[in-house]
Short mmCIF file of C-alpha atoms in Angstrom, two decimals:
data_model
loop_
_atom_site.label_atom_id
_atom_site.label_comp_id
_atom_site.label_asym_id
_atom_site.label_seq_id
_atom_site.Cartn_x
_atom_site.Cartn_y
_atom_site.Cartn_z
CA UNK A 5 0.00 0.00 0.00
CA UNK A 6 1.17 3.51 -0.82
CA UNK A 7 1.46 6.41 1.63
CA UNK A 8 0.70 9.82 0.12
CA UNK A 9 2.58 11.90 2.66
CA UNK A 10 1.28 15.31 1.51
CA UNK A 11 -2.20 16.08 0.15
CA UNK A 12 -4.51 19.03 0.83
CA UNK A 13 -7.99 17.52 0.85
CA UNK A 14 -9.58 20.57 2.48
CA UNK A 15 -8.85 22.51 -0.74
CA UNK A 16 -11.87 23.94 -2.53
CA UNK A 17 -11.00 21.91 -5.64
CA UNK A 18 -12.36 18.87 -3.78
CA UNK A 19 -15.63 20.49 -2.69
CA UNK A 20 -17.72 18.76 -5.41
CA UNK A 21 -16.61 15.18 -4.65
CA UNK A 22 -14.32 15.06 -1.59
CA UNK A 23 -15.96 12.02 0.00
CA UNK A 24 -16.07 10.15 -3.29
CA UNK A 25 -12.35 10.70 -3.88
CA UNK A 26 -11.27 9.84 -0.34
CA UNK A 27 -13.50 6.79 -0.08
CA UNK A 28 -11.97 5.41 -3.30
CA UNK A 29 -8.36 5.55 -2.08
CA UNK A 30 -8.05 2.20 -0.24
CA UNK A 31 -9.23 0.34 -3.35
CA UNK A 32 -6.62 2.26 -5.35
CA UNK A 33 -3.78 0.85 -3.19
CA UNK A 34 -3.44 4.06 -1.15
CA UNK A 35 -3.42 2.96 2.47
CA UNK A 36 -2.34 6.18 4.21
CA UNK A 37 -2.60 9.93 3.57
CA UNK A 38 -1.22 12.85 5.55
CA UNK A 39 -3.05 16.17 5.16
CA UNK A 40 -1.02 19.20 6.33
CA UNK A 41 -2.58 22.54 7.17
CA UNK A 42 -1.40 25.83 5.70
CA UNK A 43 -3.01 28.14 8.26
CA UNK A 44 -5.09 27.84 11.41
CA UNK A 45 -8.38 27.17 9.62
CA UNK A 46 -7.03 24.60 7.15
CA UNK A 47 -5.22 22.86 10.02
CA UNK A 48 -8.58 22.50 11.77
CA UNK A 49 -10.13 21.24 8.54
CA UNK A 50 -7.35 18.67 8.19
CA UNK A 51 -8.04 17.39 11.68
CA UNK A 52 -11.76 17.15 10.94
CA UNK A 53 -11.04 15.05 7.84
CA UNK A 54 -8.65 12.84 9.83
CA UNK A 55 -11.44 12.20 12.32
CA UNK A 56 -13.70 11.10 9.47
CA UNK A 57 -11.32 8.76 7.59
CA UNK A 58 -9.28 6.18 9.53
CA UNK A 59 -6.44 6.14 6.96
CA UNK A 60 -6.02 9.92 6.93
CA UNK A 61 -3.77 11.83 9.35
CA UNK A 62 -3.18 15.55 9.80
CA UNK A 63 -0.49 18.13 10.48
CA UNK A 64 -1.01 21.60 11.93
CA UNK A 65 1.01 24.67 11.08
CA UNK A 66 1.31 27.99 9.29
CA UNK A 67 2.69 28.11 5.72
CA UNK A 68 4.98 31.05 4.85
CA UNK A 69 2.41 32.48 2.43
CA UNK A 70 -0.07 32.62 5.32
CA UNK A 71 2.21 34.31 7.84
CA UNK A 72 0.61 37.77 7.56
CA UNK A 73 -2.07 38.95 9.99
CA UNK A 74 -1.74 36.09 12.44
CA UNK A 75 -3.53 36.49 15.78
CA UNK A 76 -1.39 37.04 18.85
CA UNK A 77 -2.07 33.50 20.09
CA UNK A 78 -1.46 31.73 16.76
CA UNK A 79 1.36 29.57 18.08
CA UNK A 80 -0.70 28.53 21.10
CA UNK A 81 -3.48 27.53 18.71
CA UNK A 82 -1.07 25.40 16.67
CA UNK A 83 0.23 23.77 19.84
CA UNK A 84 -3.30 22.98 20.99
CA UNK A 85 -4.03 21.28 17.67
CA UNK A 86 -0.89 19.14 17.92
CA UNK A 87 -2.40 17.45 20.98
CA UNK A 88 -5.00 15.76 18.81
CA UNK A 89 -4.12 12.06 18.47
CA UNK A 90 -4.31 12.14 14.67
CA UNK A 91 -1.98 15.14 14.28
CA UNK A 92 1.42 13.68 13.46
CA UNK A 93 3.55 16.71 12.55
CA UNK A 94 3.92 20.47 12.63
CA UNK A 95 3.37 21.65 9.09
CA UNK A 96 3.51 22.75 6.58
CA UNK A 97 5.98 25.43 7.58
CA UNK A 98 9.01 27.00 5.96
CA UNK A 99 10.08 29.70 3.53
CA UNK A 100 8.77 30.79 0.14
CA UNK A 101 10.73 33.46 -1.70
CA UNK A 102 8.80 33.06 -4.96
CA UNK A 103 5.96 35.22 -3.65
CA UNK A 104 6.98 38.66 -2.37
CA UNK A 105 3.88 39.57 -0.36
CA UNK A 106 5.17 38.21 2.96
CA UNK A 107 8.43 39.85 4.15
CA UNK A 108 11.28 37.38 4.43
CA UNK A 109 12.07 38.40 8.00
CA UNK A 110 8.49 37.59 9.02
CA UNK A 111 8.65 34.23 7.23
CA UNK A 112 11.83 33.39 9.12
CA UNK A 113 10.32 34.44 12.44
CA UNK A 114 7.23 32.24 11.95
CA UNK A 115 9.36 29.35 10.68
CA UNK A 116 11.71 29.50 13.68
CA UNK A 117 8.82 29.73 16.14
CA UNK A 118 7.28 26.54 14.76
CA UNK A 119 10.59 24.69 14.65
CA UNK A 120 11.09 25.61 18.31
CA UNK A 121 7.60 24.32 19.06
CA UNK A 122 8.32 21.04 17.27
CA UNK A 123 11.59 20.69 19.15
CA UNK A 124 9.83 21.22 22.49
CA UNK A 125 7.06 18.76 21.59
CA UNK A 126 9.44 16.24 19.98
CA UNK A 127 7.34 16.21 16.80
CA UNK A 128 8.46 15.96 13.17
CA UNK A 129 7.96 18.88 10.81
CA UNK A 130 6.93 19.24 7.17
CA UNK A 131 9.03 21.93 5.47
CA UNK A 132 8.00 24.00 2.46
CA UNK A 133 11.11 25.42 0.75
CA UNK A 134 10.56 27.36 -2.46
CA UNK A 135 13.49 29.32 -3.88
CA UNK A 136 14.86 29.66 -0.34
CA UNK A 137 17.22 26.70 -0.16
CA UNK A 138 20.12 28.41 1.58
CA UNK A 139 18.07 30.07 4.30
CA UNK A 140 15.88 27.00 4.83
CA UNK A 141 18.90 24.77 5.37
CA UNK A 142 20.62 27.30 7.63
CA UNK A 143 17.52 27.69 9.82
CA UNK A 144 16.85 23.98 10.29
CA UNK A 145 20.48 23.61 11.32
CA UNK A 146 19.67 25.96 14.23
CA UNK A 147 17.35 23.25 15.60
CA UNK A 148 19.45 20.07 15.71
CA UNK A 149 16.80 18.27 17.74
CA UNK A 150 14.18 18.61 15.01
CA UNK A 151 13.65 16.08 12.23
CA UNK A 152 11.16 15.95 9.41
CA UNK A 153 10.75 16.12 5.67
CA UNK A 154 11.48 18.69 3.00
CA UNK A 155 8.38 18.18 0.90
CA UNK A 156 8.37 18.59 -2.90
CA UNK A 157 12.16 18.70 -2.68
CA UNK A 158 13.69 21.00 -5.28
CA UNK A 159 17.17 21.68 -3.92
CA UNK A 160 20.59 20.49 -5.02
CA UNK A 161 22.21 17.11 -4.61
CA UNK A 162 24.72 18.70 -2.24
CA UNK A 163 21.99 20.15 0.01
CA UNK A 164 20.10 16.84 -0.13
CA UNK A 165 23.13 14.95 1.12
CA UNK A 166 23.56 17.49 3.93
CA UNK A 167 19.92 17.05 4.98
CA UNK A 168 20.26 13.28 4.92
CA UNK A 169 23.31 13.49 7.19
CA UNK A 170 21.29 15.67 9.56
CA UNK A 171 18.60 12.97 9.74
CA UNK A 172 15.99 14.51 7.44
CA UNK A 173 13.77 12.93 4.78
CA UNK A 174 12.94 14.19 1.28
CA UNK A 175 9.66 13.70 -0.54
CA UNK A 176 8.85 14.06 -4.23
CA UNK A 177 5.77 15.03 -6.21
CA UNK A 178 4.58 14.55 -9.79
CA UNK A 179 7.21 16.98 -11.06
CA UNK A 180 9.72 14.10 -11.11
CA UNK A 181 7.67 12.49 -13.91
CA UNK A 182 7.91 15.52 -16.22
CA UNK A 183 10.09 15.23 -19.32
CA UNK A 184 12.08 18.32 -18.34
CA UNK A 185 12.85 17.04 -14.82
CA UNK A 186 16.61 17.23 -14.30
CA UNK A 187 17.62 18.08 -10.74
CA UNK A 188 15.18 15.86 -8.83
CA UNK A 189 16.14 12.63 -10.65
CA UNK A 190 19.79 13.35 -9.80
CA UNK A 191 18.85 13.81 -6.16
CA UNK A 192 16.79 10.61 -6.11
CA UNK A 193 19.71 8.68 -7.58
CA UNK A 194 22.11 10.11 -4.99
CA UNK A 195 20.21 9.60 -1.73
CA UNK A 196 19.26 6.33 0.00
CA UNK A 197 15.75 5.00 -0.46
CA UNK A 198 15.22 4.82 3.30
CA UNK A 199 15.08 8.65 3.38
CA UNK A 200 12.67 9.11 0.46
CA UNK A 201 8.90 9.51 0.58
CA UNK A 202 6.25 10.02 -2.10
CA UNK A 203 3.50 12.63 -2.23
CA UNK A 204 1.02 14.25 -4.57
CA UNK A 205 0.64 17.72 -3.04
CA UNK A 206 -2.96 17.27 -4.22
CA UNK A 207 -4.77 19.04 -5.78
CA UNK A 208 -1.62 20.42 -7.43
CA UNK A 209 1.15 19.08 -9.70
CA UNK A 210 -0.47 16.00 -11.19
CA UNK A 211 2.13 13.63 -12.68
CA UNK A 212 2.48 12.62 -16.30
CA UNK A 213 0.20 11.45 -18.00
CA UNK A 214 -2.35 13.35 -15.87
CA UNK A 215 -0.56 16.71 -16.04
CA UNK A 216 -2.99 19.61 -16.06
CA UNK A 217 -5.72 17.69 -14.24
CA UNK A 218 -6.71 18.02 -10.61
CA UNK A 219 -4.36 15.76 -8.69
CA UNK A 220 -5.38 13.30 -5.99
CA UNK A 221 -3.73 10.41 -4.14
CA UNK A 222 -4.71 7.86 -6.77
CA UNK A 223 -1.86 9.26 -8.88
CA UNK A 224 0.87 8.77 -6.24
CA UNK A 225 1.78 5.40 -7.79
CA UNK A 226 3.45 7.32 -10.62
CA UNK A 227 6.01 8.77 -8.22
CA UNK A 228 6.83 5.28 -6.93
CA UNK A 229 7.19 3.99 -10.49
CA UNK A 230 9.48 6.87 -11.46
CA UNK A 231 11.71 6.47 -8.39
CA UNK A 232 11.95 2.75 -9.11
CA UNK A 233 13.10 3.46 -12.67
CA UNK A 234 15.70 5.97 -11.51
CA UNK A 235 17.12 3.70 -8.82
CA UNK A 236 16.85 0.41 -10.72
CA UNK A 237 14.42 -1.12 -8.24
CA UNK A 238 10.99 -2.69 -8.49
CA UNK A 239 7.96 -0.50 -7.94
CA UNK A 240 6.93 -2.78 -5.08
CA UNK A 241 10.24 -2.19 -3.31
CA UNK A 242 9.75 1.56 -3.57
CA UNK A 243 6.12 1.37 -2.44
CA UNK A 244 6.97 -0.71 0.62
CA UNK A 245 10.03 1.27 1.65
CA UNK A 246 8.55 4.75 1.17
CA UNK A 247 5.45 3.72 3.11
CA UNK A 248 7.54 2.41 6.00
CA UNK A 249 9.64 5.60 5.90
CA UNK A 250 6.53 7.72 6.28
CA UNK A 251 5.07 5.58 9.05
CA UNK A 252 8.35 5.69 10.96
CA UNK A 253 8.81 9.45 10.60
CA UNK A 254 5.25 10.33 11.56
CA UNK A 255 4.87 7.67 14.26
CA UNK A 256 2.02 5.79 12.59
CA UNK A 257 1.61 2.19 13.67
CA UNK A 258 -0.03 -0.73 11.92
#
């Protein structure tokens, strides 16, 4: 069974048929899904979905794009949500320098606050790093007690090897299936399978041959197939190992 370690099922793109899609996942060989929040409200929505579906788990956190206009008690609210038994990580958190609306200093402040929270709670984190590789790596190094995953990894082979040495995981989306994919396949070839996870980032970034469509967890098999081709393994080996990696990182039993 596959573990889609990053999918946003609270997104409005799923409003017409959310239950239909989620209910179909076990029959599509998707045994586990982790749904991370991007702000306080979507974190609550993720938890509500996790309560409804036994195979779905949640993470709570504030995404860098959502770091403006936070209430004074935002971190206390995130901490309260992490006490829910189906919340398995703080996330998604991090830095995004592609969009300029949120000042970088504020992004860093919110990122550090949540890393400190995760360190105090001994919880893994889900890191969003878009065009901020140097700062993201430097900041996680400030919190040596924290482990987690850099989702939709887009950094260099060198940075990937550094993260692996620090005890981190990397996960990959449908972009690795695109014909113009260059960097990610090199990273996948260079890092050990026991630190790799698969994800869809649904509803975004559907893999080939579904590119351009709304993505959901039924497409995560394409990431496993692509990783298997790159590393010269069977798809089953990749499915089994990436699922175990995710269960181990997020503390999911069974």
